[in-house]
PDB file of C-alpha atoms in Angstrom:
ATOM      1  CA  ALA A   1       0.000   0.000   0.000  1.00 74.00           C
ATOM      2  CA  GLN A   2       1.146   3.488  -0.732  1.00 81.00           C
ATOM      3  CA  SER A   3       1.853   5.930   2.054  1.00 88.00           C
ATOM      4  CA  VAL A   4       3.395   9.308   2.700  1.00 92.00           C
ATOM      5  CA  THR A   5       5.322  10.531   5.715  1.00 94.00           C
ATOM      6  CA  GLN A   6       6.041  14.152   6.422  1.00 96.00           C
ATOM      7  CA  LEU A   7       8.766  14.762   8.947  1.00 91.00           C
ATOM      8  CA  GLY A   8       7.993  17.616  11.273  1.00 90.00           C
ATOM      9  CA  SER A   9       4.464  18.733  11.999  1.00 92.00           C
ATOM     10  CA  HIS A  10       5.657  22.300  12.473  1.00 95.00           C
ATOM     11  CA  VAL A  11       8.510  24.162  10.830  1.00 97.00           C
ATOM     12  CA  SER A  12       9.447  27.730  11.674  1.00 97.00           C
ATOM     13  CA  VAL A  13      11.767  29.865   9.565  1.00 97.00           C
ATOM     14  CA  SER A  14      12.709  33.504   9.401  1.00 97.00           C
ATOM     15  CA  GLU A  15      11.642  35.638   6.499  1.00 97.00           C
ATOM     16  CA  GLY A  16      14.225  35.297   3.745  1.00 97.00           C
ATOM     17  CA  ALA A  17      15.504  31.959   4.996  1.00 97.00           C
ATOM     18  CA  LEU A  18      15.442  28.653   3.144  1.00 97.00           C
ATOM     19  CA  VAL A  19      12.286  26.595   3.461  1.00 97.00           C
ATOM     20  CA  LEU A  20      12.670  22.820   3.525  1.00 97.00           C
ATOM     21  CA  LEU A  21       9.650  20.604   4.109  1.00 98.00           C
ATOM     22  CA  ARG A  22      10.313  16.886   4.077  1.00 97.00           C
ATOM     23  CA  CYS A  23       8.251  14.171   2.473  1.00 96.00           C
ATOM     24  CA  ASN A  24       9.027  10.484   2.074  1.00 95.00           C
ATOM     25  CA  TYR A  25       6.802   8.077   0.239  1.00 92.00           C
ATOM     26  CA  SER A  26       6.264   4.382   0.034  1.00 88.00           C
ATOM     27  CA  SER A  27       5.052   2.961  -3.232  1.00 78.00           C
ATOM     28  CA  SER A  28       5.434  -0.290  -5.093  1.00 71.00           C
ATOM     29  CA  VAL A  29       4.893   1.406  -8.435  1.00 71.00           C
ATOM     30  CA  PRO A  30       6.292   4.625  -9.893  1.00 71.00           C
ATOM     31  CA  PRO A  31       4.515   7.255  -7.869  1.00 79.00           C
ATOM     32  CA  TYR A  32       2.731  10.411  -8.842  1.00 85.00           C
ATOM     33  CA  LEU A  33       3.483  12.874  -6.086  1.00 90.00           C
ATOM     34  CA  PHE A  34       1.928  16.177  -5.185  1.00 92.00           C
ATOM     35  CA  TRP A  35       2.379  19.055  -2.812  1.00 96.00           C
ATOM     36  CA  TYR A  36      -0.713  20.964  -1.758  1.00 95.00           C
ATOM     37  CA  VAL A  37      -0.913  24.110   0.336  1.00 95.00           C
ATOM     38  CA  GLN A  38      -3.756  25.076   2.642  1.00 91.00           C
ATOM     39  CA  TYR A  39      -4.009  28.672   3.752  1.00 90.00           C
ATOM     40  CA  PRO A  40      -6.085  29.400   6.850  1.00 84.00           C
ATOM     41  CA  ASN A  41      -9.789  28.800   6.283  1.00 76.00           C
ATOM     42  CA  GLN A  42      -9.257  27.821   2.672  1.00 81.00           C
ATOM     43  CA  GLY A  43      -9.214  24.640   0.625  1.00 84.00           C
ATOM     44  CA  LEU A  44      -6.260  22.766  -0.774  1.00 90.00           C
ATOM     45  CA  GLN A  45      -4.335  24.364  -3.613  1.00 92.00           C
ATOM     46  CA  LEU A  46      -1.897  22.451  -5.789  1.00 91.00           C
ATOM     47  CA  LEU A  47       1.665  23.732  -5.483  1.00 95.00           C
ATOM     48  CA  LEU A  48       3.362  21.261  -7.791  1.00 93.00           C
ATOM     49  CA  LYS A  49       3.336  17.675  -8.973  1.00 90.00           C
ATOM     50  CA  TYR A  50       5.835  15.043 -10.012  1.00 88.00           C
ATOM     51  CA  THR A  51       4.856  13.165 -13.120  1.00 78.00           C
ATOM     52  CA  SER A  52       8.112  11.438 -14.150  1.00 75.00           C
ATOM     53  CA  ALA A  53       8.987  14.021 -16.803  1.00 73.00           C
ATOM     54  CA  ALA A  54      11.679  15.647 -14.667  1.00 81.00           C
ATOM     55  CA  THR A  55      13.030  14.973 -11.214  1.00 87.00           C
ATOM     56  CA  LEU A  56      13.175  18.654 -10.285  1.00 93.00           C
ATOM     57  CA  VAL A  57       9.718  20.138 -10.371  1.00 92.00           C
ATOM     58  CA  LYS A  58       8.963  23.821 -10.190  1.00 94.00           C
ATOM     59  CA  GLY A  59       5.682  25.008  -8.791  1.00 93.00           C
ATOM     60  CA  ILE A  60       3.877  28.174  -7.965  1.00 93.00           C
ATOM     61  CA  ASN A  61       5.069  30.890  -5.595  1.00 93.00           C
ATOM     62  CA  GLY A  62       8.741  29.980  -6.036  1.00 95.00           C
ATOM     63  CA  PHE A  63       8.471  26.480  -4.595  1.00 97.00           C
ATOM     64  CA  GLU A  64      10.167  23.462  -6.071  1.00 96.00           C
ATOM     65  CA  ALA A  65      10.594  19.822  -5.172  1.00 96.00           C
ATOM     66  CA  GLU A  66      13.078  17.170  -6.152  1.00 94.00           C
ATOM     67  CA  PHE A  67      12.112  13.553  -6.660  1.00 93.00           C
ATOM     68  CA  LYS A  68      14.813  11.203  -5.395  1.00 92.00           C
ATOM     69  CA  LYS A  69      13.957   7.607  -6.062  1.00 89.00           C
ATOM     70  CA  SER A  70      16.972   6.257  -4.149  1.00 90.00           C
ATOM     71  CA  GLU A  71      15.814   8.098  -1.045  1.00 92.00           C
ATOM     72  CA  THR A  72      12.063   7.731  -1.744  1.00 92.00           C
ATOM     73  CA  SER A  73      11.791  11.429  -1.059  1.00 94.00           C
ATOM     74  CA  PHE A  74      10.035  14.424  -2.531  1.00 95.00           C
ATOM     75  CA  HIS A  75      11.104  17.335  -0.345  1.00 97.00           C
ATOM     76  CA  LEU A  76       9.689  20.798  -0.917  1.00 97.00           C
ATOM     77  CA  THR A  77      11.988  23.803  -0.922  1.00 97.00           C
ATOM     78  CA  LYS A  78      11.936  27.527  -1.424  1.00 97.00           C
ATOM     79  CA  PRO A  79      15.128  29.577  -1.356  1.00 97.00           C
ATOM     80  CA  SER A  80      13.692  32.569   0.470  1.00 97.00           C
ATOM     81  CA  ALA A  81      10.635  32.452   2.696  1.00 97.00           C
ATOM     82  CA  HIS A  82       8.016  35.148   2.591  1.00 96.00           C
ATOM     83  CA  MET A  83       5.501  35.975   5.272  1.00 96.00           C
ATOM     84  CA  SER A  84       2.718  34.950   2.895  1.00 95.00           C
ATOM     85  CA  ASP A  85       4.113  31.401   2.772  1.00 96.00           C
ATOM     86  CA  ALA A  86       2.772  30.704   6.244  1.00 96.00           C
ATOM     87  CA  ALA A  87       0.318  27.852   5.740  1.00 96.00           C
ATOM     88  CA  GLU A  88      -0.157  24.102   6.078  1.00 94.00           C
ATOM     89  CA  TYR A  89       1.605  21.997   3.463  1.00 96.00           C
ATOM     90  CA  PHE A  90       0.549  18.502   2.489  1.00 96.00           C
ATOM     91  CA  CYS A  91       2.468  15.943   0.500  1.00 95.00           C
ATOM     92  CA  ALA A  92       0.326  13.365  -1.288  1.00 93.00           C
ATOM     93  CA  VAL A  93       0.727  10.325  -3.503  1.00 89.00           C
ATOM     94  CA  SER A  94      -1.800   9.231  -6.078  1.00 84.00           C
ATOM     95  CA  ASP A  95      -3.128   5.707  -5.901  1.00 72.00           C
ATOM     96  CA  ASN A  96      -2.865   4.845  -9.553  1.00 64.00           C
ATOM     97  CA  ASN A  97      -4.177   1.344  -9.208  1.00 60.00           C
ATOM     98  CA  GLN A  98      -7.674   2.156  -8.145  1.00 60.00           C
ATOM     99  CA  GLY A  99      -9.833   5.227  -8.242  1.00 64.00           C
ATOM    100  CA  GLY A 100      -6.993   7.716  -8.284  1.00 78.00           C
ATOM    101  CA  LYS A 101      -7.482   8.743  -4.689  1.00 87.00           C
ATOM    102  CA  LEU A 102      -4.843  10.872  -3.034  1.00 90.00           C
ATOM    103  CA  ILE A 103      -3.108   9.582   0.059  1.00 91.00           C
ATOM    104  CA  PHE A 104      -1.944  12.481   2.183  1.00 94.00           C
ATOM    105  CA  GLY A 105       0.793  12.939   4.694  1.00 94.00           C
ATOM    106  CA  GLN A 106      -0.035  14.411   8.057  1.00 93.00           C
ATOM    107  CA  GLY A 107       0.862  17.913   6.994  1.00 94.00           C
ATOM    108  CA  THR A 108       3.506  20.417   8.030  1.00 96.00           C
ATOM    109  CA  GLU A 109       2.574  23.816   9.360  1.00 95.00           C
ATOM    110  CA  LEU A 110       5.020  26.450   8.186  1.00 97.00           C
ATOM    111  CA  SER A 111       5.468  29.579  10.271  1.00 97.00           C
ATOM    112  CA  VAL A 112       7.482  32.531   8.977  1.00 97.00           C
ATOM    113  CA  LYS A 113       8.958  34.958  11.473  1.00 96.00           C
ATOM    114  CA  PRO A 114       9.666  38.557  10.504  1.00 94.00           C
TER     115      PRO A 114
ATOM    116  CA  GLU B   1     -10.700  30.176 -13.752  1.00 78.00           C
ATOM    117  CA  PRO B   2     -13.104  27.306 -13.039  1.00 81.00           C
ATOM    118  CA  GLU B   3     -13.250  26.176  -9.448  1.00 89.00           C
ATOM    119  CA  VAL B   4     -14.949  23.656  -7.229  1.00 93.00           C
ATOM    120  CA  THR B   5     -17.538  25.184  -4.932  1.00 94.00           C
ATOM    121  CA  GLN B   6     -19.044  23.789  -1.750  1.00 96.00           C
ATOM    122  CA  THR B   7     -22.047  24.723   0.345  1.00 95.00           C
ATOM    123  CA  PRO B   8     -22.548  25.429   3.130  1.00 96.00           C
ATOM    124  CA  SER B   9     -19.220  26.653   4.397  1.00 94.00           C
ATOM    125  CA  HIS B  10     -20.188  25.687   7.935  1.00 96.00           C
ATOM    126  CA  GLN B  11     -22.897  23.295   9.107  1.00 97.00           C
ATOM    127  CA  VAL B  12     -23.861  22.767  12.708  1.00 97.00           C
ATOM    128  CA  THR B  13     -26.118  19.840  13.519  1.00 97.00           C
ATOM    129  CA  GLN B  14     -27.309  17.742  16.403  1.00 97.00           C
ATOM    130  CA  MET B  15     -26.103  14.199  16.835  1.00 97.00           C
ATOM    131  CA  GLY B  16     -28.377  11.770  15.033  1.00 97.00           C
ATOM    132  CA  GLN B  17     -29.514  14.277  12.429  1.00 97.00           C
ATOM    133  CA  GLU B  18     -29.028  13.875   8.712  1.00 97.00           C
ATOM    134  CA  VAL B  19     -26.825  16.300   6.824  1.00 98.00           C
ATOM    135  CA  ILE B  20     -26.213  16.832   3.150  1.00 97.00           C
ATOM    136  CA  LEU B  21     -23.043  18.514   1.996  1.00 98.00           C
ATOM    137  CA  ARG B  22     -23.113  19.939  -1.477  1.00 97.00           C
ATOM    138  CA  CYS B  23     -20.422  20.371  -4.076  1.00 97.00           C
ATOM    139  CA  VAL B  24     -20.372  21.694  -7.607  1.00 96.00           C
ATOM    140  CA  PRO B  25     -17.359  20.199  -9.404  1.00 95.00           C
ATOM    141  CA  ILE B  26     -15.673  21.802 -12.385  1.00 93.00           C
ATOM    142  CA  SER B  27     -18.025  21.329 -15.295  1.00 90.00           C
ATOM    143  CA  ASN B  28     -15.994  19.127 -17.632  1.00 86.00           C
ATOM    144  CA  HIS B  29     -14.556  16.913 -14.918  1.00 90.00           C
ATOM    145  CA  LEU B  30     -15.525  13.281 -14.726  1.00 88.00           C
ATOM    146  CA  TYR B  31     -14.102  12.025 -11.439  1.00 90.00           C
ATOM    147  CA  PHE B  32     -15.298  13.198  -8.076  1.00 93.00           C
ATOM    148  CA  TYR B  33     -14.023  12.703  -4.574  1.00 95.00           C
ATOM    149  CA  TRP B  34     -14.841  13.418  -0.970  1.00 97.00           C
ATOM    150  CA  TYR B  35     -12.163  13.760   1.678  1.00 97.00           C
ATOM    151  CA  ARG B  36     -12.354  14.780   5.280  1.00 96.00           C
ATOM    152  CA  GLN B  37      -9.967  16.364   7.736  1.00 93.00           C
ATOM    153  CA  ILE B  38     -10.602  16.025  11.433  1.00 93.00           C
ATOM    154  CA  LEU B  39      -9.151  18.982  13.299  1.00 89.00           C
ATOM    155  CA  GLY B  40      -5.419  18.566  13.715  1.00 83.00           C
ATOM    156  CA  GLN B  41      -5.258  15.418  11.614  1.00 86.00           C
ATOM    157  CA  LYS B  42      -4.418  14.624   8.041  1.00 88.00           C
ATOM    158  CA  VAL B  43      -6.715  14.699   5.079  1.00 93.00           C
ATOM    159  CA  GLU B  44      -8.384  11.308   4.618  1.00 95.00           C
ATOM    160  CA  PHE B  45     -10.009   9.842   1.539  1.00 95.00           C
ATOM    161  CA  LEU B  46     -13.669   8.927   1.841  1.00 97.00           C
ATOM    162  CA  VAL B  47     -14.991   8.012  -1.583  1.00 96.00           C
ATOM    163  CA  SER B  48     -14.443   8.369  -5.309  1.00 92.00           C
ATOM    164  CA  PHE B  49     -17.217   8.515  -7.879  1.00 93.00           C
ATOM    165  CA  TYR B  50     -17.251   8.031 -11.619  1.00 89.00           C
ATOM    166  CA  ASN B  51     -19.910   7.364 -14.199  1.00 88.00           C
ATOM    167  CA  ASN B  52     -22.653   7.638 -11.590  1.00 90.00           C
ATOM    168  CA  GLU B  53     -21.269   5.027  -9.293  1.00 92.00           C
ATOM    169  CA  ILE B  54     -18.778   4.661  -6.506  1.00 93.00           C
ATOM    170  CA  SER B  55     -15.328   3.685  -7.741  1.00 90.00           C
ATOM    171  CA  GLU B  56     -13.759   3.182  -4.366  1.00 91.00           C
ATOM    172  CA  LYS B  57     -14.591   3.880  -0.758  1.00 93.00           C
ATOM    173  CA  SER B  58     -12.562   3.859   2.409  1.00 94.00           C
ATOM    174  CA  GLU B  59     -13.397   2.024   5.603  1.00 93.00           C
ATOM    175  CA  ILE B  60     -14.593   5.330   7.013  1.00 93.00           C
ATOM    176  CA  PHE B  61     -17.348   5.422   4.392  1.00 95.00           C
ATOM    177  CA  ASP B  62     -19.778   3.092   6.120  1.00 93.00           C
ATOM    178  CA  ASP B  63     -23.516   2.654   5.655  1.00 93.00           C
ATOM    179  CA  GLN B  64     -24.188   6.034   7.226  1.00 95.00           C
ATOM    180  CA  PHE B  65     -22.600   7.741   4.232  1.00 97.00           C
ATOM    181  CA  SER B  66     -23.875   8.028   0.705  1.00 97.00           C
ATOM    182  CA  VAL B  67     -23.022  10.066  -2.370  1.00 97.00           C
ATOM    183  CA  GLU B  68     -25.099  11.171  -5.271  1.00 94.00           C
ATOM    184  CA  ARG B  69     -24.866  13.216  -8.420  1.00 92.00           C
ATOM    185  CA  PRO B  70     -28.521  14.084  -8.734  1.00 85.00           C
ATOM    186  CA  ASP B  71     -28.577  16.493 -11.644  1.00 86.00           C
ATOM    187  CA  GLY B  72     -25.335  16.365 -13.581  1.00 79.00           C
ATOM    188  CA  SER B  73     -23.810  19.320 -11.803  1.00 87.00           C
ATOM    189  CA  ASN B  74     -24.099  18.797  -8.057  1.00 93.00           C
ATOM    190  CA  PHE B  75     -22.245  16.115  -6.134  1.00 96.00           C
ATOM    191  CA  THR B  76     -23.550  15.484  -2.647  1.00 97.00           C
ATOM    192  CA  LEU B  77     -22.382  13.679   0.447  1.00 98.00           C
ATOM    193  CA  LYS B  78     -25.091  12.564   2.853  1.00 97.00           C
ATOM    194  CA  ILE B  79     -24.555  11.453   6.398  1.00 97.00           C
ATOM    195  CA  ARG B  80     -27.738   9.772   7.615  1.00 96.00           C
ATOM    196  CA  SER B  81     -27.286   9.883  11.364  1.00 95.00           C
ATOM    197  CA  THR B  82     -24.412  12.069  12.418  1.00 96.00           C
ATOM    198  CA  LYS B  83     -22.103  11.174  15.259  1.00 96.00           C
ATOM    199  CA  LEU B  84     -19.842  13.415  17.281  1.00 96.00           C
ATOM    200  CA  GLU B  85     -16.828  11.929  15.529  1.00 95.00           C
ATOM    201  CA  ASP B  86     -18.163  13.075  12.166  1.00 97.00           C
ATOM    202  CA  SER B  87     -17.167  16.614  13.082  1.00 97.00           C
ATOM    203  CA  ALA B  88     -14.553  17.554  10.514  1.00 97.00           C
ATOM    204  CA  MET B  89     -13.817  19.622   7.445  1.00 95.00           C
ATOM    205  CA  TYR B  90     -15.163  17.885   4.368  1.00 97.00           C
ATOM    206  CA  PHE B  91     -13.509  18.583   1.040  1.00 96.00           C
ATOM    207  CA  CYS B  92     -14.901  17.842  -2.367  1.00 97.00           C
ATOM    208  CA  ALA B  93     -12.503  17.407  -5.285  1.00 95.00           C
ATOM    209  CA  SER B  94     -12.800  16.725  -8.972  1.00 93.00           C
ATOM    210  CA  SER B  95     -10.447  15.797 -11.768  1.00 89.00           C
ATOM    211  CA  PRO B  96     -10.742  15.515 -15.533  1.00 85.00           C
ATOM    212  CA  GLN B  97      -9.003  12.155 -15.715  1.00 73.00           C
ATOM    213  CA  LEU B  98      -8.435   9.102 -13.615  1.00 64.00           C
ATOM    214  CA  ALA B  99      -5.082   7.984 -12.301  1.00 54.00           C
ATOM    215  CA  GLY B 100      -1.979   8.927 -14.098  1.00 57.00           C
ATOM    216  CA  GLU B 101       0.361  11.795 -14.396  1.00 57.00           C
ATOM    217  CA  PHE B 102      -2.411  14.214 -15.220  1.00 62.00           C
ATOM    218  CA  ASN B 103      -4.481  13.269 -12.240  1.00 68.00           C
ATOM    219  CA  GLU B 104      -4.561  16.669 -10.683  1.00 82.00           C
ATOM    220  CA  GLN B 105      -7.446  16.962  -8.306  1.00 89.00           C
ATOM    221  CA  PHE B 106      -9.019  20.355  -7.765  1.00 91.00           C
ATOM    222  CA  PHE B 107     -10.333  20.943  -4.286  1.00 93.00           C
ATOM    223  CA  GLY B 108     -13.188  23.006  -3.021  1.00 94.00           C
ATOM    224  CA  PRO B 109     -12.892  25.287   0.014  1.00 92.00           C
ATOM    225  CA  GLY B 110     -14.501  22.731   2.296  1.00 94.00           C
ATOM    226  CA  THR B 111     -17.521  22.476   4.566  1.00 96.00           C
ATOM    227  CA  ARG B 112     -16.866  22.528   8.269  1.00 96.00           C
ATOM    228  CA  LEU B 113     -19.300  20.134   9.937  1.00 97.00           C
ATOM    229  CA  THR B 114     -19.841  20.471  13.650  1.00 97.00           C
ATOM    230  CA  VAL B 115     -21.894  17.791  15.391  1.00 97.00           C
ATOM    231  CA  LEU B 116     -23.177  18.702  18.843  1.00 96.00           C
TER     232      LEU B 116
END
């Protein structure tokens, strides 16, 4: 069965600092991986997705993620944090064998200090 | 830009009452999903729906839950007899294709269900 683990339920960075949110997956087949962001009182918005075309994926708002098969990881990074990046971030894997459901990690809350 | 909408944004109900959560998926999408997020926990899959029938359901989706696409635009989740533990944020999502590299699901803003 596929699963996703996000290390760190809460990450705090200073404005302008590097953002690194960790995600490891477990999958018996080539995975389709996603990062979603949830701003307070809003729904889930797709940040980026890995679809096997390239291991380094660029998303919206300056975020990117690198797929590393050897490490079964798909960590999310941003070189310079902005106050508006404060939100909950979810890593997810698509279950390609059935109805295409998304299996989510537990989420990481990102705080950005001025 | 097309978006998934959900109503109501917040629903308060008494334990044992029936609730219906409504969603309007993006118009040309074919696959529909319900997820829920209990406060402080991760987003969990409930059910997927395609071609007017359930494709897959989780163990959470027991006989108290049902889904329907009554009129070709709305997609509803019904909970027949709510329990306290049903209190959660419920998200509807839709996608134009099934699994695969283009399986991007678009999420609605959610309905917060509070069961008293």
